[in-house]
Tab-separated table of C-alpha atoms in Angstrom:
chain	number	residue	atom	x	y	z
A	1	MET	CA	0.000	0.000	0.000
A	2	ALA	CA	1.065	3.432	-0.826
A	3	PRO	CA	1.303	5.771	2.036
A	4	THR	CA	-1.163	8.708	1.919
A	5	PRO	CA	0.402	12.025	2.125
A	6	PRO	CA	-0.168	13.764	5.431
A	7	ALA	CA	-2.984	16.299	5.530
A	8	GLY	CA	-1.541	19.729	5.309
A	9	PRO	CA	-3.005	23.102	6.069
A	10	ASP	CA	-4.309	23.357	2.504
A	11	ASP	CA	-6.279	20.107	2.816
A	12	THR	CA	-7.966	21.164	6.064
A	13	ALA	CA	-8.815	24.570	4.609
A	14	LEU	CA	-10.327	22.913	1.555
A	15	GLU	CA	-12.283	20.529	3.758
A	16	ARG	CA	-13.644	23.451	5.804
A	17	ILE	CA	-14.639	25.304	2.640
A	18	ARG	CA	-16.290	22.155	1.290
A	19	GLU	CA	-18.292	21.712	4.510
A	20	GLU	CA	-19.297	25.361	4.489
A	21	LEU	CA	-20.444	25.091	0.877
A	22	TRP	CA	-22.469	21.963	1.697
A	23	GLY	CA	-24.041	23.803	4.622
A	24	LEU	CA	-24.910	26.767	2.427
A	25	ALA	CA	-26.285	24.502	-0.289
A	26	ALA	CA	-28.426	22.680	2.272
A	27	SER	CA	-29.856	25.951	3.581
A	28	MET	CA	-30.673	27.271	0.092
A	29	ALA	CA	-34.277	27.235	-1.037
A	30	THR	CA	-35.230	24.316	-3.186
A	31	ASN	CA	-37.419	24.365	-6.244
A	32	VAL	CA	-40.405	23.253	-4.145
A	33	ASP	CA	-39.763	26.045	-1.638
A	34	LEU	CA	-39.602	28.592	-4.439
A	35	GLN	CA	-42.807	27.261	-5.988
A	36	GLN	CA	-44.600	27.507	-2.635
A	37	LEU	CA	-43.321	31.030	-2.134
A	38	THR	CA	-44.422	31.998	-5.638
A	39	SER	CA	-47.824	30.413	-5.039
A	40	ASN	CA	-48.242	32.331	-1.767
A	41	ILE	CA	-47.312	35.594	-3.465
A	42	GLN	CA	-49.748	34.910	-6.305
A	43	ASP	CA	-52.561	34.124	-3.857
A	44	THR	CA	-51.863	37.314	-1.942
A	45	LEU	CA	-51.802	39.362	-5.136
A	46	LYS	CA	-55.045	37.781	-6.353
A	47	ALA	CA	-56.754	38.616	-3.060
A	48	GLU	CA	-55.497	42.201	-3.189
A	49	MET	CA	-56.544	42.575	-6.829
A	50	ALA	CA	-60.021	41.239	-5.992
A	51	ARG	CA	-60.294	43.758	-3.150
A	52	ILE	CA	-59.147	46.585	-5.427
A	53	ARG	CA	-61.553	45.525	-8.186
A	54	SER	CA	-64.377	45.519	-5.655
A	55	LYS	CA	-63.494	49.029	-4.526
A	56	VAL	CA	-63.205	50.244	-8.127
A	57	ALA	CA	-66.625	48.770	-8.946
A	58	SER	CA	-68.088	50.461	-5.871
A	59	GLN	CA	-66.515	53.786	-6.823
A	60	ALA	CA	-67.735	53.414	-10.415
A	61	SER	CA	-71.254	52.866	-9.116
A	62	ARG	CA	-71.034	55.939	-6.901
A	63	ILE	CA	-69.629	58.030	-9.758
A	64	THR	CA	-72.463	56.929	-12.041
A	65	THR	CA	-74.998	57.912	-9.383
A	66	LEU	CA	-73.337	61.301	-8.929
A	67	GLU	CA	-73.200	61.910	-12.685
A	68	GLN	CA	-76.909	61.143	-12.991
A	69	ALA	CA	-77.699	63.483	-10.102
A	70	ALA	CA	-75.551	66.209	-11.666
A	71	GLU	CA	-77.344	65.774	-14.989
A	72	THR	CA	-80.720	66.063	-13.260
A	73	GLN	CA	-79.597	69.191	-11.428
A	74	THR	CA	-78.290	70.698	-14.670
A	75	ILE	CA	-81.668	70.170	-16.320
A	76	ARG	CA	-83.439	71.736	-13.337
A	77	LEU	CA	-81.008	74.666	-13.299
A	78	ASN	CA	-81.532	75.326	-16.999
A	79	ALA	CA	-85.309	75.272	-16.472
A	80	ALA	CA	-84.969	77.681	-13.531
A	81	ASP	CA	-82.749	80.019	-15.586
A	82	THR	CA	-85.337	80.042	-18.364
A	83	ALA	CA	-88.144	80.750	-15.879
A	84	VAL	CA	-86.184	83.601	-14.263
A	85	ALA	CA	-85.466	85.168	-17.650
A	86	ARG	CA	-89.156	84.862	-18.625
A	87	GLN	CA	-90.245	86.404	-15.323
A	88	GLY	CA	-87.790	89.265	-15.811
A	89	ASP	CA	-89.352	89.977	-19.193
A	90	MET	CA	-92.827	89.814	-17.634
A	91	VAL	CA	-91.826	92.264	-14.885
A	92	LEU	CA	-90.536	94.683	-17.522
A	93	VAL	CA	-93.804	94.442	-19.498
A	94	MET	CA	-95.869	94.936	-16.330
A	95	ARG	CA	-93.753	97.931	-15.297
A	96	ARG	CA	-94.312	99.577	-18.688
A	97	HIS	CA	-98.020	98.833	-18.498
A	98	LEU	CA	-98.192	100.269	-14.962
A	99	GLU	CA	-96.409	103.445	-16.065
A	100	ASP	CA	-98.792	103.746	-19.006
A	101	LEU	CA	-101.821	103.346	-16.720
A	102	ASP	CA	-100.373	105.850	-14.275
A	103	ASN	CA	-99.778	108.370	-17.058
A	104	ARG	CA	-103.293	107.857	-18.454
A	105	GLY	CA	-104.776	108.379	-15.042
A	106	ARG	CA	-102.881	111.618	-14.603
A	107	ARG	CA	-103.936	112.869	-18.036
A	108	CYS	CA	-107.585	112.294	-17.208
A	109	ASN	CA	-107.283	114.220	-13.951
A	110	ILE	CA	-105.843	117.386	-15.462
A	111	ARG	CA	-107.878	120.432	-14.579
A	112	ILE	CA	-107.064	123.703	-16.044
A	113	HIS	CA	-108.330	126.656	-14.032
A	114	GLY	CA	-109.030	129.927	-15.560
A	115	VAL	CA	-109.634	128.784	-19.110
A	116	PRO	CA	-113.092	129.850	-20.398
């Protein structure tokens, strides 16, 4: 048998490095671990997306309701503006008519004294 060379400092250092590498490799995540982690992340994201979609749908419903209410109010406001303008015209006509009646009444009450 051939004698084995004695283990030197280089061999022990290599053995320590090898053991450390095996320890690191053993502690690394495996493919199954990574798949589980990915699955958990996907499930979490799906739940969050569902919650966000629900909120967006709720907000869309509220916005639609507000838009309909705003449209109704716009129609009512336009009708009120038209009525106010018509009433302003009517007030002007009535004022002119009142002035005309007042002037007619004064003309009929004129008395001239001293004319034969």
